[in-house]
Coordinates of C-alpha atoms and ligand atoms in Angstrom, one line a residue:
Chain D
M1384 CA -47.2 -9.7 12.4
G1385 CA -45.3 -12.5 10.6
L1386 CA -43.5 -11.6 7.6
E1387 CA -44.1 -8.6 5.4
I1388 CA -42.6 -8.3 1.7
E1389 CA -43.0 -4.5 0.6
N1390 CA -42.3 -3.8 -2.7
V1391 CA -39.4 -5.7 -3.4
S1392 CA -37.7 -5.6 -6.8
K1393 CA -34.7 -7.3 -8.4
S1394 CA -33.1 -7.5 -12.0
Y1395 CA -30.3 -9.3 -13.7
G1396 CA -29.0 -6.7 -15.9
S1397 CA -31.9 -5.3 -18.1
N1398 CA -33.9 -8.4 -17.0
L1399 CA -36.4 -7.2 -14.6
V1400 CA -37.5 -10.4 -12.6
L1401 CA -39.1 -9.2 -9.7
D1402 CA -41.4 -6.1 -10.0
A1403 CA -42.5 -4.7 -6.7
V1404 CA -43.4 -7.7 -5.1
D1405 CA -45.5 -7.3 -2.4
L1406 CA -46.6 -10.2 0.1
D1407 CA -47.4 -10.9 4.0
V1408 CA -47.7 -14.5 5.4
Q1409 CA -49.3 -14.5 9.1
P1410 CA -47.9 -16.8 12.1
G1411 CA -48.7 -20.1 11.4
E1412 CA -50.2 -19.6 7.8
F1413 CA -49.2 -21.8 5.0
V1414 CA -48.6 -19.5 1.7
A1415 CA -48.0 -21.2 -1.7
L1416 CA -46.1 -19.3 -4.6
L1417 CA -47.6 -20.5 -7.9
G1418 CA -46.3 -19.4 -11.1
P1419 CA -45.2 -20.7 -14.6
S1420 CA -41.4 -21.5 -15.2
G1421 CA -39.6 -18.4 -15.1
S1422 CA -42.1 -16.3 -13.3
G1423 CA -39.4 -15.2 -10.5
K1424 CA -40.7 -17.8 -7.6
T1425 CA -37.2 -19.1 -6.6
T1426 CA -35.7 -15.4 -6.8
L1427 CA -38.1 -14.3 -4.5
L1428 CA -37.5 -17.4 -2.2
R1429 CA -34.0 -16.8 -2.2
I1430 CA -34.2 -13.3 -1.4
I1431 CA -36.6 -14.3 1.5
A1432 CA -34.2 -16.7 2.9
G1433 CA -31.1 -14.0 2.5
L1434 CA -29.5 -16.0 -0.1
Q1435 CA -29.6 -13.2 -2.5
F1436 CA -30.6 -9.4 -2.0
A1437 CA -33.3 -7.1 -3.6
E1438 CA -32.2 -4.1 -5.2
G1439 CA -35.5 -2.4 -3.9
G1440 CA -38.1 -2.8 -1.1
R1441 CA -37.9 -4.5 2.3
L1442 CA -38.7 -7.5 4.3
V1443 CA -39.7 -7.0 7.8
M1444 CA -40.1 -10.1 10.1
E1445 CA -41.9 -9.9 13.0
G1446 CA -41.7 -5.9 13.1
E1447 CA -37.7 -6.4 12.4
D1448 CA -36.4 -5.0 9.4
I1449 CA -34.2 -7.9 7.8
T1450 CA -33.7 -6.5 4.5
G1451 CA -29.9 -6.9 4.7
L1452 CA -29.4 -9.4 7.1
E1453 CA -27.4 -12.3 6.4
A1454 CA -29.0 -15.5 5.9
R1455 CA -27.3 -17.3 8.8
L1456 CA -28.9 -14.7 11.0
R1457 CA -32.3 -15.0 10.1
R1458 CA -33.1 -18.3 11.2
F1459 CA -35.5 -19.3 8.4
G1460 CA -35.3 -23.1 7.7
M1461 CA -34.7 -23.7 4.0
V1462 CA -35.7 -27.2 2.1
F1463 CA -34.0 -27.2 -1.4
Q1464 CA -35.3 -28.7 -4.6
S1465 CA -31.9 -30.9 -4.9
Y1466 CA -32.3 -31.7 -1.0
A1467 CA -28.7 -30.4 -0.5
L1468 CA -28.0 -33.0 2.3
F1469 CA -24.4 -33.1 3.7
E1470 CA -23.3 -36.4 2.2
H1471 CA -20.5 -37.1 4.7
M1472 CA -22.7 -36.6 7.3
S1473 CA -25.3 -39.5 8.6
V1474 CA -28.8 -38.5 8.9
A1475 CA -28.6 -37.5 12.5
D1476 CA -25.6 -35.4 12.0
N1477 CA -27.3 -33.5 9.0
T1478 CA -30.2 -32.8 11.3
A1479 CA -28.3 -31.9 14.4
F1480 CA -25.9 -29.5 12.2
G1481 CA -28.0 -26.3 12.8
L1482 CA -27.8 -26.9 16.5
K1483 CA -24.2 -27.9 16.7
M1484 CA -23.2 -24.7 14.6
R1485 CA -24.8 -22.4 17.2
P1486 CA -22.6 -20.4 19.5
R1487 CA -21.6 -22.5 22.8
G1488 CA -24.0 -20.1 24.9
S1489 CA -27.0 -21.1 23.0
R1490 CA -26.2 -24.5 21.8
P1491 CA -28.4 -27.1 23.7
S1492 CA -26.2 -29.9 25.6
R1493 CA -24.9 -33.0 23.4
S1494 CA -27.9 -35.2 24.9
G1495 CA -30.2 -32.3 24.4
I1496 CA -29.2 -32.1 20.9
G1497 CA -29.6 -36.0 20.1
E1498 CA -33.2 -36.0 21.8
R1499 CA -34.4 -33.1 19.6
V1500 CA -32.9 -34.9 16.9
K1501 CA -34.2 -38.2 17.6
T1502 CA -37.8 -36.5 18.1
L1503 CA -37.5 -34.9 14.8
L1504 CA -36.7 -37.8 13.1
D1505 CA -39.6 -39.5 14.5
M1506 CA -41.9 -36.9 13.4
A1507 CA -40.7 -37.0 10.1
E1508 CA -41.2 -40.9 9.9
I1509 CA -37.4 -41.8 9.5
G1510 CA -36.1 -42.4 12.9
H1511 CA -34.8 -45.6 12.0
L1512 CA -32.9 -44.4 9.6
A1513 CA -30.8 -42.3 12.0
E1514 CA -27.2 -43.7 11.2
R1515 CA -27.3 -44.0 7.6
Y1516 CA -25.6 -41.8 5.2
P1517 CA -27.9 -39.8 2.5
S1518 CA -26.3 -41.7 -0.4
Q1519 CA -28.1 -45.1 0.9
L1520 CA -31.5 -43.2 1.0
S1521 CA -34.4 -42.9 -1.6
G1522 CA -35.4 -39.7 -2.8
G1523 CA -38.4 -39.2 -0.5
Q1524 CA -36.6 -40.2 2.5
R1525 CA -33.8 -37.9 1.8
Q1526 CA -36.3 -35.0 1.6
R1527 CA -37.8 -35.9 4.6
V1528 CA -34.1 -35.7 6.4
A1529 CA -33.8 -32.1 4.5
L1530 CA -37.3 -31.0 6.1
A1531 CA -36.2 -32.3 9.6
R1532 CA -33.1 -30.6 9.5
A1533 CA -34.7 -27.4 8.5
L1534 CA -36.9 -27.9 11.2
A1535 CA -34.2 -28.8 13.9
I1536 CA -33.1 -24.8 14.2
E1537 CA -36.6 -23.6 15.3
P1538 CA -37.1 -21.6 12.4
R1539 CA -38.9 -18.8 12.2
L1540 CA -40.1 -19.3 8.9
L1541 CA -40.1 -22.6 6.7
L1542 CA -39.2 -22.0 3.0
L1543 CA -39.5 -24.9 0.7
D1544 CA -38.6 -24.6 -3.1
E1545 CA -40.4 -27.3 -5.2
P1546 CA -39.3 -29.7 -2.6
F1547 CA -41.2 -32.4 -4.1
S1548 CA -40.7 -32.0 -8.0
A1549 CA -38.1 -35.0 -8.3
L1550 CA -40.4 -37.3 -6.9
D1551 CA -43.0 -39.7 -8.3
T1552 CA -46.8 -38.7 -7.5
K1553 CA -47.7 -41.2 -5.0
I1554 CA -44.4 -40.5 -2.6
R1555 CA -45.3 -36.8 -3.4
K1556 CA -48.7 -37.1 -2.2
G1557 CA -47.4 -39.0 1.1
L1558 CA -45.0 -36.1 1.8
R1559 CA -47.2 -33.4 1.1
S1560 CA -49.5 -34.4 4.0
A1561 CA -46.7 -35.3 6.2
L1562 CA -45.2 -31.8 5.6
R1563 CA -48.8 -30.0 6.4
D1564 CA -48.8 -32.1 9.7
L1565 CA -45.4 -31.3 10.4
Q1566 CA -46.0 -27.4 9.8
R1567 CA -49.3 -27.6 11.8
K1568 CA -47.9 -29.7 14.7
V1569 CA -44.6 -27.0 15.0
G1570 CA -47.1 -24.2 14.4
I1571 CA -44.9 -22.3 11.9
S1572 CA -45.4 -20.0 8.8
A1573 CA -44.4 -21.7 5.7
I1574 CA -43.7 -20.9 2.1
L1575 CA -43.9 -23.1 -0.9
V1576 CA -42.6 -22.6 -3.8
T1577 CA -44.5 -24.8 -6.8
H1578 CA -46.0 -24.9 -10.4
D1579 CA -48.3 -27.3 -9.3
Q1580 CA -51.7 -26.1 -8.8
E1581 CA -52.8 -29.3 -7.1
E1582 CA -50.0 -29.1 -4.8
A1583 CA -51.1 -25.5 -4.1
F1584 CA -54.2 -26.0 -3.6
E1585 CA -54.1 -29.1 -1.2
I1586 CA -51.5 -27.7 0.8
A1587 CA -51.8 -24.0 1.2
D1588 CA -54.0 -21.6 3.2
R1589 CA -53.5 -19.0 1.0
I1590 CA -51.8 -18.9 -2.8
A1591 CA -49.9 -16.2 -4.6
V1592 CA -50.2 -16.7 -8.3
M1593 CA -46.7 -15.1 -10.0
S1594 CA -46.3 -14.2 -13.6
E1595 CA -43.5 -12.4 -14.9
G1596 CA -42.4 -11.3 -11.8
R1597 CA -45.1 -9.9 -10.5
I1598 CA -47.7 -11.3 -8.1
E1599 CA -51.1 -11.4 -9.9
Q1600 CA -53.2 -12.5 -7.3
F1601 CA -52.8 -13.4 -3.8
G1602 CA -55.9 -14.9 -2.0
T1603 CA -57.2 -18.1 -0.7
A1604 CA -57.9 -21.1 -3.4
E1605 CA -61.9 -20.1 -3.0
E1606 CA -60.9 -16.5 -4.1
L1607 CA -58.7 -17.2 -6.7
L1608 CA -61.6 -19.5 -8.4
R1609 CA -64.5 -17.5 -7.8
T1610 CA -62.9 -14.1 -8.6
P1611 CA -59.7 -14.3 -10.7
A1612 CA -57.9 -11.1 -10.9
S1613 CA -56.7 -11.4 -14.4
P1614 CA -57.1 -13.1 -17.3
F1615 CA -53.9 -14.8 -16.5
V1616 CA -55.3 -16.0 -13.4
A1617 CA -57.9 -17.5 -14.9
E1618 CA -56.3 -19.4 -17.2
F1619 CA -53.8 -20.7 -15.4
L1620 CA -56.4 -22.1 -13.0
E1621 CA -58.6 -23.6 -15.3
G1622 CA -58.2 -27.0 -14.9
M1623 CA -58.3 -26.6 -11.0
A1624 CA -62.1 -25.9 -11.3
N1625 CA -63.2 -29.1 -11.4
Y1626 CA -61.1 -29.9 -8.4
E1627 CA -62.7 -27.7 -6.4
N1628 CA -66.1 -29.1 -7.6
Q1629 CA -64.8 -32.6 -6.5
G1630 CA -64.8 -31.1 -3.0
A1631 CA -61.1 -32.4 -2.3
G1632 CA -58.9 -30.8 -0.2
I1633 CA -58.5 -27.5 0.8
Chain Y
M246 CA -10.2 -41.6 -7.0
S247 CA -10.3 -44.8 -5.2
T248 CA -13.9 -45.0 -4.8
S249 CA -14.4 -45.1 -8.8
I250 CA -11.7 -48.0 -8.9
S251 CA -13.8 -50.1 -6.1
H252 CA -17.0 -49.0 -7.6
A253 CA -15.7 -50.3 -11.2
S254 CA -14.5 -53.7 -9.5
R255 CA -17.8 -54.0 -7.8
Q256 CA -19.6 -53.8 -10.9
R257 CA -17.2 -56.2 -12.7
S258 CA -18.2 -59.0 -10.3
S259 CA -21.9 -58.4 -10.4
A260 CA -23.1 -56.5 -13.6
R261 CA -22.5 -57.6 -17.2
R262 CA -19.9 -55.4 -18.7
V263 CA -21.4 -52.4 -20.8
I264 CA -18.2 -51.1 -22.4
P265 CA -16.4 -53.4 -24.8
G266 CA -12.8 -54.0 -25.5
F267 CA -12.0 -54.5 -21.7
G268 CA -9.8 -57.6 -22.3
L269 CA -7.5 -55.7 -25.1
T270 CA -7.5 -52.5 -23.4
L271 CA -6.3 -54.3 -19.9
G272 CA -3.8 -56.6 -21.6
V273 CA -2.1 -53.5 -23.0
T274 CA -2.3 -51.7 -20.0
L275 CA -0.7 -54.2 -17.9
L276 CA 1.9 -54.9 -20.4
F277 CA 2.9 -51.3 -20.0
V278 CA 2.7 -51.4 -16.6
C279 CA 4.9 -54.2 -16.4
L280 CA 7.8 -52.9 -19.0
I281 CA 7.7 -49.2 -17.7
I282 CA 7.2 -49.1 -14.1
L283 CA 8.0 -53.0 -13.0
L284 CA 10.9 -53.9 -14.6
P285 CA 13.2 -51.2 -13.4
L286 CA 11.5 -51.6 -10.0
S287 CA 12.2 -55.4 -10.3
A288 CA 15.9 -54.4 -10.7
L289 CA 16.2 -52.6 -7.9
F290 CA 15.1 -55.3 -5.7
F291 CA 17.1 -57.5 -7.3
Q292 CA 20.0 -55.6 -6.4
L293 CA 18.7 -55.1 -3.1
G294 CA 18.1 -58.9 -2.8
Q295 CA 21.6 -59.5 -3.6
L296 CA 22.6 -57.8 -0.3
G297 CA 22.3 -59.4 3.2
F298 CA 20.3 -58.0 5.8
A299 CA 23.0 -57.0 7.9
D300 CA 24.8 -55.0 5.0
Y301 CA 21.6 -53.8 4.2
W302 CA 21.3 -52.4 7.9
R303 CA 24.9 -51.4 8.1
I304 CA 24.5 -49.2 4.9
I305 CA 21.5 -47.7 6.1
S306 CA 22.0 -47.2 9.6
S307 CA 25.6 -45.4 9.0
D308 CA 25.7 -41.8 10.2
R309 CA 26.1 -40.5 6.5
T310 CA 22.9 -42.3 5.3
L311 CA 21.0 -41.5 8.2
A312 CA 22.0 -37.7 7.9
A313 CA 21.0 -37.7 4.6
F314 CA 17.3 -39.4 5.2
R315 CA 17.0 -37.0 8.1
V316 CA 17.7 -34.1 5.7
T317 CA 15.7 -35.0 3.1
I318 CA 12.7 -36.4 5.3
S319 CA 12.5 -33.3 6.9
A320 CA 12.7 -30.8 4.0
A321 CA 10.2 -32.9 2.1
L322 CA 7.9 -32.8 5.1
M323 CA 8.4 -28.9 5.4
A324 CA 7.8 -28.6 1.5
T325 CA 4.7 -31.1 1.8
V326 CA 2.8 -29.1 4.6
F327 CA 3.5 -25.8 2.8
N328 CA 2.4 -26.9 -0.5
A329 CA -1.1 -28.8 0.9
C330 CA -2.1 -25.6 2.5
F331 CA -0.7 -23.1 -0.3
G332 CA -2.4 -25.6 -2.8
L333 CA -5.7 -25.2 -1.1
L334 CA -5.6 -21.7 -1.0
L335 CA -4.4 -21.3 -4.5
A336 CA -7.0 -23.6 -5.7
W337 CA -9.9 -21.7 -3.9
V338 CA -8.5 -18.4 -5.2
I339 CA -8.7 -19.6 -8.9
V340 CA -12.1 -21.5 -8.2
R341 CA -14.3 -19.2 -6.3
Y342 CA -12.9 -15.6 -7.4
K343 CA -13.0 -13.6 -10.6
F344 CA -9.9 -11.4 -11.2
P345 CA -7.8 -10.2 -14.0
G346 CA -4.8 -12.7 -14.5
K347 CA -6.8 -15.5 -13.3
R348 CA -6.4 -17.3 -16.7
L349 CA -2.5 -17.0 -16.4
L350 CA -2.2 -17.8 -12.5
D351 CA -3.7 -21.0 -13.6
A352 CA -1.3 -21.6 -16.3
L353 CA 1.6 -20.8 -14.2
I354 CA 0.8 -23.4 -11.5
D355 CA 1.9 -26.2 -14.3
L356 CA 5.3 -24.2 -14.8
P357 CA 7.4 -26.4 -12.2
F358 CA 6.3 -29.5 -14.0
A359 CA 6.8 -28.2 -17.7
L360 CA 10.3 -26.7 -16.7
P361 CA 13.2 -29.2 -16.2
T362 CA 14.1 -29.1 -12.8
A363 CA 17.7 -28.4 -13.2
V364 CA 16.6 -25.0 -14.6
A365 CA 14.7 -24.6 -11.8
G366 CA 17.6 -25.3 -9.5
I367 CA 20.0 -22.9 -11.2
A368 CA 17.0 -20.1 -11.2
L369 CA 16.8 -20.8 -7.6
V370 CA 20.0 -20.5 -6.9
A371 CA 20.2 -17.2 -9.2
L372 CA 17.6 -15.9 -6.7
Y373 CA 18.9 -16.8 -3.5
D374 CA 22.4 -16.7 -3.6
R375 CA 24.3 -14.0 -1.9
N376 CA 24.3 -11.7 -5.3
G377 CA 20.5 -12.7 -6.0
W378 CA 17.8 -10.2 -5.2
M379 CA 16.2 -12.7 -2.6
G380 CA 19.4 -13.6 -1.4
M381 CA 20.6 -9.7 -0.8
L382 CA 17.4 -9.2 0.9
L383 CA 17.7 -12.1 3.3
A384 CA 21.5 -11.3 4.0
E385 CA 20.4 -7.8 5.2
M386 CA 18.5 -9.8 7.9
N387 CA 21.0 -12.4 8.4
I388 CA 19.0 -15.1 7.1
K389 CA 21.0 -17.7 4.5
V390 CA 18.7 -20.1 2.4
A391 CA 21.0 -20.8 -0.6
Y392 CA 23.2 -23.8 0.6
T393 CA 21.1 -24.6 3.6
W394 CA 18.2 -26.9 4.6
W395 CA 16.1 -24.1 3.8
G396 CA 17.3 -24.1 0.3
I397 CA 16.4 -27.8 -0.2
A398 CA 12.9 -27.2 1.3
I399 CA 12.1 -24.1 -1.0
A400 CA 13.4 -26.3 -3.8
M401 CA 11.0 -29.1 -3.0
T402 CA 8.5 -26.8 -2.3
F403 CA 8.9 -25.4 -6.0
T404 CA 8.8 -28.5 -7.9
S405 CA 5.9 -29.9 -6.1
V406 CA 3.7 -27.2 -6.2
P407 CA 1.4 -28.4 -8.8
F408 CA 0.2 -31.3 -6.7
G409 CA -1.2 -29.3 -3.9
V410 CA -3.2 -27.3 -6.5
R411 CA -4.2 -29.7 -9.2
T412 CA -5.2 -32.4 -7.0
V413 CA -7.7 -30.3 -5.3
Q414 CA -9.0 -27.8 -7.8
P415 CA -11.2 -29.9 -9.7
V416 CA -13.2 -31.6 -6.8
M417 CA -13.7 -27.8 -5.4
E418 CA -15.0 -26.9 -9.0
S419 CA -17.5 -29.9 -8.3
L420 CA -18.7 -28.4 -5.1
K421 CA -22.4 -27.6 -5.2
L422 CA -23.1 -24.3 -3.9
D423 CA -26.7 -25.0 -2.6
I424 CA -25.3 -27.4 0.2
E425 CA -22.9 -24.2 1.3
E426 CA -26.4 -22.0 1.3
A427 CA -28.3 -24.8 3.1
A428 CA -25.4 -24.8 5.6
Q429 CA -25.8 -20.9 5.9
T430 CA -29.7 -20.9 6.5
L431 CA -28.8 -23.5 9.2
G432 CA -27.1 -20.8 10.8
A433 CA -23.2 -21.4 10.0
R434 CA -20.8 -18.9 9.6
D435 CA -18.3 -19.1 7.1
I436 CA -15.5 -20.5 9.0
Q437 CA -17.9 -23.2 10.0
V438 CA -19.0 -23.9 6.6
F439 CA -15.7 -24.3 5.3
R440 CA -14.6 -26.7 8.3
H441 CA -17.5 -28.9 8.3
I442 CA -18.8 -28.8 4.8
I443 CA -16.3 -27.9 2.4
F444 CA -13.1 -29.5 3.9
P445 CA -14.7 -32.6 4.3
Q446 CA -15.6 -32.8 0.8
L447 CA -12.0 -31.5 -0.2
W448 CA -10.4 -34.4 2.4
P449 CA -9.4 -36.9 0.0
S450 CA -8.0 -35.0 -2.6
F451 CA -6.1 -32.9 -0.1
I452 CA -4.6 -36.0 1.4
M453 CA -4.0 -37.6 -2.3
G454 CA -2.4 -34.0 -3.3
A455 CA -0.3 -33.8 0.2
S456 CA 1.2 -37.4 -0.5
L457 CA 2.0 -37.0 -4.1
A458 CA 3.9 -34.0 -3.0
F459 CA 5.9 -35.9 -0.3
A460 CA 6.5 -38.7 -2.6
R461 CA 7.8 -36.3 -5.1
S462 CA 9.8 -34.0 -2.9
L463 CA 11.7 -37.3 -1.5
G464 CA 13.2 -38.1 -4.8
E465 CA 13.9 -34.8 -6.0
F466 CA 17.4 -34.3 -7.3
G467 CA 18.0 -31.7 -10.1
A468 CA 16.2 -28.6 -8.8
V469 CA 17.7 -29.5 -4.9
I470 CA 21.4 -30.3 -5.9
F471 CA 22.0 -26.6 -7.1
I472 CA 21.0 -25.1 -4.0
A473 CA 21.3 -27.5 -1.5
G474 CA 25.1 -26.8 -0.6
N475 CA 25.5 -30.8 -0.5
M476 CA 27.6 -31.1 3.0
P477 CA 27.6 -34.4 4.0
Y478 CA 25.7 -34.7 7.3
K479 CA 24.5 -31.6 6.8
T480 CA 23.0 -30.6 3.4
E481 CA 23.2 -33.6 1.5
I482 CA 20.2 -35.1 0.3
A483 CA 19.2 -38.9 0.1
S484 CA 19.1 -39.2 -3.8
L485 CA 22.4 -37.3 -4.0
L486 CA 24.0 -39.8 -2.1
I487 CA 22.8 -42.5 -4.4
M488 CA 24.5 -40.6 -7.1
I489 CA 27.6 -40.5 -5.0
R490 CA 27.5 -44.1 -4.3
L491 CA 27.2 -45.1 -7.9
D492 CA 29.8 -42.8 -9.0
E493 CA 31.9 -45.1 -6.3
Y494 CA 30.8 -48.2 -8.1
D495 CA 29.2 -49.2 -4.7
F496 CA 26.1 -50.4 -6.0
P497 CA 24.8 -52.5 -3.3
A498 CA 25.0 -49.0 -1.3
A499 CA 23.4 -47.1 -3.7
S500 CA 20.6 -49.7 -4.2
A501 CA 19.9 -49.9 -0.8
I502 CA 19.3 -46.1 -0.4
A503 CA 17.3 -46.2 -3.4
G504 CA 15.2 -49.1 -2.3
T505 CA 14.5 -47.7 1.2
L506 CA 13.7 -44.2 -0.4
L507 CA 11.0 -46.0 -2.8
L508 CA 10.0 -47.9 0.0
L509 CA 9.3 -45.0 1.8
A510 CA 7.3 -43.4 -1.2
L511 CA 5.6 -46.5 -1.6
V512 CA 4.4 -46.6 2.1
V513 CA 2.9 -43.1 2.0
L514 CA 1.3 -43.1 -1.2
V515 CA -0.6 -46.4 0.0
L516 CA -1.6 -45.3 3.2
A517 CA -3.1 -42.1 1.3
N518 CA -4.8 -44.1 -1.1
I519 CA -6.5 -46.3 2.0
A520 CA -7.2 -43.0 4.0
T521 CA -9.2 -41.3 0.8
G522 CA -11.1 -45.0 0.2
R523 CA -12.4 -44.8 3.7
A524 CA -13.3 -41.2 3.3
G525 CA -15.2 -41.9 0.3
R526 CA -17.2 -44.7 1.2
H527 CA -20.2 -43.3 2.4
L528 CA -20.5 -41.8 -0.9
S529 CA -20.9 -45.2 -2.7
R530 CA -24.6 -46.0 -3.1
E531 CA -23.9 -50.0 -2.5
A532 CA -21.7 -49.3 0.6
K533 CA -22.4 -51.7 3.1
G534 CA -21.8 -51.8 6.7
W535 CA -22.1 -48.2 7.2
Q536 CA -22.5 -49.0 10.9
L537 CA -18.8 -49.2 11.0
Q538 CA -18.0 -46.0 9.5
P539 CA -15.4 -44.3 11.1
C540 CA -16.1 -41.4 12.9
I541 CA -13.5 -39.0 11.7
L542 CA -16.0 -37.6 9.3
R543 CA -18.8 -37.0 11.8
C544 CA -19.1 -33.5 12.3
A545 CA -17.8 -33.2 15.8
P546 CA -19.2 -30.3 17.9
Ligands
ATP1082 N1 -28.2 -15.9 -12.0 C1 -29.1 -15.3 -12.8 N2 -28.6 -14.4 -13.9 C2 -29.4 -14.1 -14.9 N3 -30.9 -14.3 -14.5 C3 -31.2 -15.2 -13.8 C4 -30.5 -15.6 -12.7 N4 -31.2 -16.7 -12.0 C5 -32.5 -16.4 -12.7 N5 -32.5 -15.6 -14.1 C6 -33.9 -15.3 -14.6 O1 -34.6 -15.1 -13.4 C7 -36.1 -15.1 -14.0 C8 -36.5 -16.1 -13.1 O2 -36.0 -17.1 -12.5 P1 -36.6 -18.0 -11.5 O3 -35.4 -19.0 -11.1 O4 -36.8 -17.1 -10.1 O5 -37.9 -18.5 -11.9 P2 -38.9 -19.8 -11.4 O6 -40.3 -19.2 -11.1 O7 -38.4 -20.3 -10.2 O8 -38.9 -20.6 -12.3 P3 -39.0 -22.3 -12.3 O9 -40.4 -22.8 -12.0 O10 -38.4 -22.9 -13.4 O11 -37.8 -23.0 -10.9 C9 -35.7 -16.2 -15.4 O12 -36.3 -15.3 -16.3 C10 -34.3 -16.4 -15.0 O13 -34.1 -16.5 -16.4
MG1083 MG1 -37.4 -22.2 -9.5

């Protein structure tokens, strides 16, 4: 089941940005969209989130066709590169937002929300920052808030658009493993957009290599390195051969 | 607005100044503030000072003055509420949508400022008088606008339209879309996005625009007197009463009314400044004492 993306196309004017993209994400699986700048990764992710709509193709989530469904009804948690935190709300209120916006019938009680927020913030290791405002946090802390906020709605799928690219290498590594741990703990599937090969290799179960609106190859890190489907993939992952030889990650 | 001011003052005390010319520019600024703003005001307060409190009270609490204040304040409130809401709507339409004539609409908004207020007043009379287009239409429905309280409110509304729009518009332009998208992915409906995400960000400028519109409406003269009817106790505004007292060489009464009007406007502006300053506090990185944040900004369920 999970998410199936079938034949999705998108163009801006005459510029074809996504060319018949197929992709599937299994339940609990972590998929990375890897590709150079301008290859259409963000566009694909936003179409999955429902923030943009494709001109052709289908999106199916757990057997349900969601191609035309509004973003707010998809229950996909999204983490933005720019954090996109609500600056006028405390960390706790940011995290509680999704739950508070639910219609009365399905909204947890006030104390229920409070508990859930506390659990999430503790899981993201920022429990002590609950009362602060986003402007009083470091970049890494902000991204943890964004992650906790996205997870609060018990999403069916977690979408991340280069969440760590504004952070320095050390914090990045810490957050990367925190993200992977959180995702495993919660047990949801996730799609991570990145142009950092190492990040993709370290965190993802399967990697989709994109170039100019097409998915060149979709497979595990091992498959990509052993049997690259095209010269582009081989060239794009050149530096990563050593990475595997060292036996790191995966 | 005021955050940037408090930000600057904080820097002044801690960091070394980077931009040169501070002494000179501040000196010139203060000189002009004194000459142009403070000097006339102090003349007014000097006049007021000549007056004993008992006399002041007698003038202010006379039936005619009280009636004039009642008319002025109520009509100004009406104009303010209308312009705050309408200004928000207008700014929204201009910032968020593309449509033919958008530039023209944008330019039209400044017209009430560019137009001499007397011209505006005469135009409004021509429109709402018994023989005017609107006047005839409304007369059929048995509604009278010209020479009534409604006429005053409409004239005040007309002259303060730009405040409602121009204060909110730049803030609305600078709102980041990804924040709204984040709210959407979290399940918020459009109306919830507006109420919990967009409006709180606009709030300081909204309050500032409303209070400017109110202060302006309180003192509006030219546009109002033509359409007001100017009946004592009924449709006489405070600034007209000042004029009448001056004509009677009753300077103490004129300055008592003027001073009260001024005080009212100042109090409103200062309150608005405090309110916007509080609302913007969390945006400052240095904000200390975040534990004491007022909870009005919290997203209440
Ligand atoms: N609103 C838009 N209007 C026109 N073209 C656009 C628009 N948004 C994106 N594009 C184009 O679509 C292509 C794919 O953009 P996209 O943002 O998906 O790339 P990306 O893979 O996320 O790149 P990066 O790694 O730099 O973020 C680019 O060529 C870009 O110029
Ligand atoms: Mg991108």
